[in-house]
Coordinates of C-alpha atoms in Angstrom, one line a residue:
X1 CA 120.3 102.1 106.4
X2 CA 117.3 100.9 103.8
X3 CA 118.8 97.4 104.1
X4 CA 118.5 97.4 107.9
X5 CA 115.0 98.9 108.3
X6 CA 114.0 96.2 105.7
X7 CA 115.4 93.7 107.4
X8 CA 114.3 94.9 110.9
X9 CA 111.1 95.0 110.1
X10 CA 110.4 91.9 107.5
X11 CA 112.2 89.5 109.8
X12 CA 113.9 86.1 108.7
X13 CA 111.1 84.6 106.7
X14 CA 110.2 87.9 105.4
X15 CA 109.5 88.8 101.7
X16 CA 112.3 91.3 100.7
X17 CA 112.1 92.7 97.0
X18 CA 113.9 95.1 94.7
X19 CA 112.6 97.4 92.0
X20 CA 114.0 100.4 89.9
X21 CA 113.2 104.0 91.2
X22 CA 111.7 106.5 88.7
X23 CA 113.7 108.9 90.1
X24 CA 117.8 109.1 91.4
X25 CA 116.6 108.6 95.0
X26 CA 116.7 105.0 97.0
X27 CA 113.7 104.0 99.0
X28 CA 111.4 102.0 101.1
X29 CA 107.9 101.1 100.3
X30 CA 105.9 98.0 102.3
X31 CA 102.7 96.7 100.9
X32 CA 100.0 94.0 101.4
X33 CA 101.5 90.8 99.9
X34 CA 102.3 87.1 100.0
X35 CA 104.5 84.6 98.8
X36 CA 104.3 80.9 97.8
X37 CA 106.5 78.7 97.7
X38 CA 105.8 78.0 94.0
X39 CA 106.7 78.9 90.3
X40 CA 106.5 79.1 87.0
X41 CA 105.8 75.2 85.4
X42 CA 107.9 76.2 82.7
X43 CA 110.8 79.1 81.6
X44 CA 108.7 79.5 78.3
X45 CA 106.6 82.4 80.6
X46 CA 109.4 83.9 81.2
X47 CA 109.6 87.5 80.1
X48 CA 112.3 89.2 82.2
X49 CA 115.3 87.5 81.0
X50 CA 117.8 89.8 83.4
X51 CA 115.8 88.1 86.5
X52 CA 114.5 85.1 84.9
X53 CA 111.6 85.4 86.3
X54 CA 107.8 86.8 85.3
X55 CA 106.4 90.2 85.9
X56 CA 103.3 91.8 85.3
X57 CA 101.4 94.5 86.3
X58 CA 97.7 94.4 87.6
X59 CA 96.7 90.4 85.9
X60 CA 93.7 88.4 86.2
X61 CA 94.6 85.7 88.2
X62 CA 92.7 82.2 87.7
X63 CA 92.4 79.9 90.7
X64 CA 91.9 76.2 89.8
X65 CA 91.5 73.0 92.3
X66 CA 90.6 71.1 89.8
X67 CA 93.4 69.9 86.7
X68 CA 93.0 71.5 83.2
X69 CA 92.6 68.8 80.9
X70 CA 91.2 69.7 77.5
X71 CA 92.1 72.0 74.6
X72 CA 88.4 73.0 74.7
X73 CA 89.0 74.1 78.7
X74 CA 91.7 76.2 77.8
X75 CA 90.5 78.0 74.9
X76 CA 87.5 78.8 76.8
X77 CA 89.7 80.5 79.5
X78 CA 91.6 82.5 76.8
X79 CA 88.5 83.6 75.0
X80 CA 87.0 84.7 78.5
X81 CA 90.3 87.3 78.9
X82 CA 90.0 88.0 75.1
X83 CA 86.9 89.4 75.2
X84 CA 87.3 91.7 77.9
X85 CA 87.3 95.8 77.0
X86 CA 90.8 95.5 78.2
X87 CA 92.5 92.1 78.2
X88 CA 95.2 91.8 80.5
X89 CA 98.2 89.2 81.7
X90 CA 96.5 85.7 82.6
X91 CA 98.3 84.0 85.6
X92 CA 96.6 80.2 86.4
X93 CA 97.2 78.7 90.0
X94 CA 96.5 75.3 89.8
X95 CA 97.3 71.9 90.7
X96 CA 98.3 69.9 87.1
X97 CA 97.7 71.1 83.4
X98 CA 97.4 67.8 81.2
X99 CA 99.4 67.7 77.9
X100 CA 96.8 68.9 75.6
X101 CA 95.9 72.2 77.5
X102 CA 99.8 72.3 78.0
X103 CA 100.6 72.5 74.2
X104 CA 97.5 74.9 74.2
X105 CA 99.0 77.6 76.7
X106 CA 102.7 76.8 75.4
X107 CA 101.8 77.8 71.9
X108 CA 100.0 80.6 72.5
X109 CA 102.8 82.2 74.6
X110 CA 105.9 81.1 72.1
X111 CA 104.4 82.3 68.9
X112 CA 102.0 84.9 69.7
X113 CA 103.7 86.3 72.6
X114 CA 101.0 86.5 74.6
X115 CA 101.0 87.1 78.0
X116 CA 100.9 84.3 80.3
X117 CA 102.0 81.9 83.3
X118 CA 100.8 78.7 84.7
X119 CA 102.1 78.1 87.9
X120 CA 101.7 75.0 90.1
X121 CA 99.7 75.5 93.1
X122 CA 101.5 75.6 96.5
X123 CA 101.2 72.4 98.8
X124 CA 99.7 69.2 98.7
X125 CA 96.1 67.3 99.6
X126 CA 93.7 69.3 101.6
X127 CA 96.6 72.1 102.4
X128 CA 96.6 72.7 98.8
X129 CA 92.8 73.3 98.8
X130 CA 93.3 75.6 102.1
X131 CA 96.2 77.2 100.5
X132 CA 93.8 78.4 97.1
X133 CA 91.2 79.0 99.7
X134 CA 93.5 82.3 101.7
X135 CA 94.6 83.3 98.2
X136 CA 90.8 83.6 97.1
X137 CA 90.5 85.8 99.9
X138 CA 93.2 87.5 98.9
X139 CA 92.8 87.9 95.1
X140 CA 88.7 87.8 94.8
X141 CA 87.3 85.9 92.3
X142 CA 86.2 82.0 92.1
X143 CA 87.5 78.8 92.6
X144 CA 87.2 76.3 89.7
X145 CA 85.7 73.3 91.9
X146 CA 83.9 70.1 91.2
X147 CA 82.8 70.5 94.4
X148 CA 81.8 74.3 94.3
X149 CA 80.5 73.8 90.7
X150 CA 82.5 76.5 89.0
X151 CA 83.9 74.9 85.8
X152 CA 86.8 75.2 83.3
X153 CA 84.9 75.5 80.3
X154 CA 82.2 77.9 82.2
X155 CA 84.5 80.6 83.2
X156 CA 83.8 84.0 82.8
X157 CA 85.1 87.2 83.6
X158 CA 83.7 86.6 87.3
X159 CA 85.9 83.7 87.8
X160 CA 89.3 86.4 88.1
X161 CA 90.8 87.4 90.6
X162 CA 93.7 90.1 90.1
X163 CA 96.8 91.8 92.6
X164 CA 98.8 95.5 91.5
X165 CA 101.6 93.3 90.7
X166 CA 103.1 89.3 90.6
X167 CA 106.5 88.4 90.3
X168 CA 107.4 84.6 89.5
X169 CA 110.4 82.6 89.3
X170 CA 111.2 79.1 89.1
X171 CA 110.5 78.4 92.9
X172 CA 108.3 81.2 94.0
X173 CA 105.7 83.6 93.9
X174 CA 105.2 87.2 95.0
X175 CA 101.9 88.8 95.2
X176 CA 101.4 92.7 96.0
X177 CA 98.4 94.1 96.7
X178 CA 95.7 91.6 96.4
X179 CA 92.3 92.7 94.6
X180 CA 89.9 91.1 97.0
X181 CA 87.6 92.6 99.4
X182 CA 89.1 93.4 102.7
X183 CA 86.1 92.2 104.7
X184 CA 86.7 88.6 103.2
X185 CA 90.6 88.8 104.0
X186 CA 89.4 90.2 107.2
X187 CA 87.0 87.0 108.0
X188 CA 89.7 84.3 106.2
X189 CA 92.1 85.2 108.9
X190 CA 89.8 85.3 111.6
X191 CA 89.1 81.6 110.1
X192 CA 92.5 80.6 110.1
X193 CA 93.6 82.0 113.5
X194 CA 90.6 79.5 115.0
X195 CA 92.1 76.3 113.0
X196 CA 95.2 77.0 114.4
X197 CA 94.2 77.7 118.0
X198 CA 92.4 73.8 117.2
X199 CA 95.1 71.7 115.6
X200 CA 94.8 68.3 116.2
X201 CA 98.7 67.8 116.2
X202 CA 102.0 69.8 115.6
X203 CA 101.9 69.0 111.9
X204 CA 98.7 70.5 111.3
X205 CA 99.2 73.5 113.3
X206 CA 102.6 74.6 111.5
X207 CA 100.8 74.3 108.1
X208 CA 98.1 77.1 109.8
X209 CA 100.6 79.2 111.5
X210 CA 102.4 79.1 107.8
X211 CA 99.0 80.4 106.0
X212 CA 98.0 82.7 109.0
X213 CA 102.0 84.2 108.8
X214 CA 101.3 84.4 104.8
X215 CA 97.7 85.8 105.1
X216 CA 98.8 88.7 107.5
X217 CA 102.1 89.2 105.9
X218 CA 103.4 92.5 104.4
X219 CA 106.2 92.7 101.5
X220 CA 109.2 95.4 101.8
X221 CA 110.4 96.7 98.3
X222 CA 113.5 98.6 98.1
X223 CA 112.8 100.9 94.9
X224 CA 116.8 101.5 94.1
X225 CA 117.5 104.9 92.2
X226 CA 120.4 105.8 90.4
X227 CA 121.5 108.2 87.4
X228 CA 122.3 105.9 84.9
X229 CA 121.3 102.3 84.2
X230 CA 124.9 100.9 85.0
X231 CA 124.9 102.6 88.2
X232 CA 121.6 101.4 89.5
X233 CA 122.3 97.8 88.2
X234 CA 125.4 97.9 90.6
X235 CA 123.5 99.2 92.9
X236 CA 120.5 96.4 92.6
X237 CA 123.1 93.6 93.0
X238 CA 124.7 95.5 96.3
X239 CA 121.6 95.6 97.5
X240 CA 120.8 92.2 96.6
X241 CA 123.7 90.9 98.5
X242 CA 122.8 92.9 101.6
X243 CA 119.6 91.6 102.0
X244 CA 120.4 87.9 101.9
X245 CA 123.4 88.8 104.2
X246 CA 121.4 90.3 106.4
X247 CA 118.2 87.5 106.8
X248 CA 121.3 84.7 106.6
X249 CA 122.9 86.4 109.5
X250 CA 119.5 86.8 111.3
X251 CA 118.9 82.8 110.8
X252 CA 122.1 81.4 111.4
X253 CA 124.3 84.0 113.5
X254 CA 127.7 85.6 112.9
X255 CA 130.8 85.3 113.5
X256 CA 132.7 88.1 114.5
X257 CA 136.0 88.7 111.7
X258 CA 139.0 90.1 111.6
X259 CA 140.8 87.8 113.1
X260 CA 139.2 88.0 116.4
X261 CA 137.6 84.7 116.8
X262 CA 141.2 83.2 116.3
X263 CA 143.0 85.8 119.0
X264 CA 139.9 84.8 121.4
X265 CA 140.8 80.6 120.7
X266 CA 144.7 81.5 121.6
X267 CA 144.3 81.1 125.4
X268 CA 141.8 78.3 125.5
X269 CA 144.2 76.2 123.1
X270 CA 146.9 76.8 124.9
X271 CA 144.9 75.1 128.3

């Protein structure tokens, strides 16, 4: 019953999710969200080893056209969360991290733990751009930009965006409940709609219809409840299974079993 009314109303290229219920009870909760088809750049961020993926609740979120190149860069983007009355997770969205800021963020998450992910920012070229563009909408904050003028080693507590929750694996992102201002989301979509309505060939307008689908997009969470923790991890992975059953069938079709398909072929092979 959950499964189908997910399902029914996420559609094929829906985001589907599962969490653990507080309580005994199974339910279904849909939220503002997105995904991206991009993840973590490196397992090290990792810090839900059952999933393999990261989660955190309520980050700041960097956004970043521009490559992180320098130790100095990244240090100034840690201090900037440090500093803060209450630091919180950092997530950076960005095209390429050089070596040296690499080693920076790497270190800092394997020996003091501290909470972090880098991810690579979806698409490529002037998609890419467009792409950080809805999620600024989306997220609030600023764009690090040589073009904008908002720069690594000036960021400040403005430059953050934030969500209720991200969840990251190696080949994509969730994002629920975005902290930016619903006017702005509002206007970005109005935006979008208008680039799609004027592509200039079907190329182009697929990549809008994608970040129009994405901007206006809602995510269904199935919070699974049980009474102990090996029921509700059986539980998770039925549930699991169900859902990409479900959106597999939805893409690709069924076929009917049982043995029917086969008493169905007898008379046509025998013409």
């Amino acid at each position: 019953k959950h499964v189908s009314e997910l399902v029914s109303k996420t559609g094929i290229a829906g985001v589907a999710r599962i969490d653990e219920s507080q309580t005994n009870e199974t339910y279904i909760k849909f939220v503002e969200g997105l995904e991206l088809k991009a993840g973590y750049m490196h397992p090290i961020y990792i810090n839900n080893q059952e999933t393999m993926s990261v989660q955190y609740d309520n980050p700041l979120i960097l956004l970043s056209e521009e490559k992180i190149s320098t130790e100095k860069e990244a240090i100034k983007i840690m201090t900037s969360v440090a500093n803060m009355e209450n630091p919180r997770p950092l997530i950076i969205i960005l095209p390429h991290l050089e070596d040296t800021a690499l080693a920076f963020f790497y270190a800092n998450r394997q020996r003091k733990n501290m909470p972090i992910c880098i991810i690579r920012a979806d698409g490529y070229g002037e998609n890419q751009k467009d792409v950080l563009n809805d999620l600024q909408s989306v997220l609030g904050g600023k764009i690090i930009s040589d073009m904008n003028g908002f720069r690594a080693i000036d960021t400040t507590a403005s430059y953050f965006g934030t969500c209720d929750k991200i969840l990251v694996t190696s080949l994509n992102t969730t994002i629920l409940g975005g902290g930016g201002d619903k006017q702005i989301l509002s206007d970005r979509i109005e935006y979008v709609r208008k680039e799609v309505d004027n592509a200039k060939n079907e190329y182009d307008r697929n990549n809008k219809q994608d970040r129009l689908a994405r901007l206006e997009g809602k995510v269904g969470i199935i919070y699974v409840g049980a009474n102990s923790d090996s029921e509700r991890a059986e539980k998770k992975a039925r549930v699991d299974d169900s859902i990409r059953s479900s959106q597999a069938a939805l893409l690709e079709g069924i076929v009917a079993g049982g043995g029917v398909v086969g008493i169905r072929c007898i008379n046509v092979l025998k013409e």
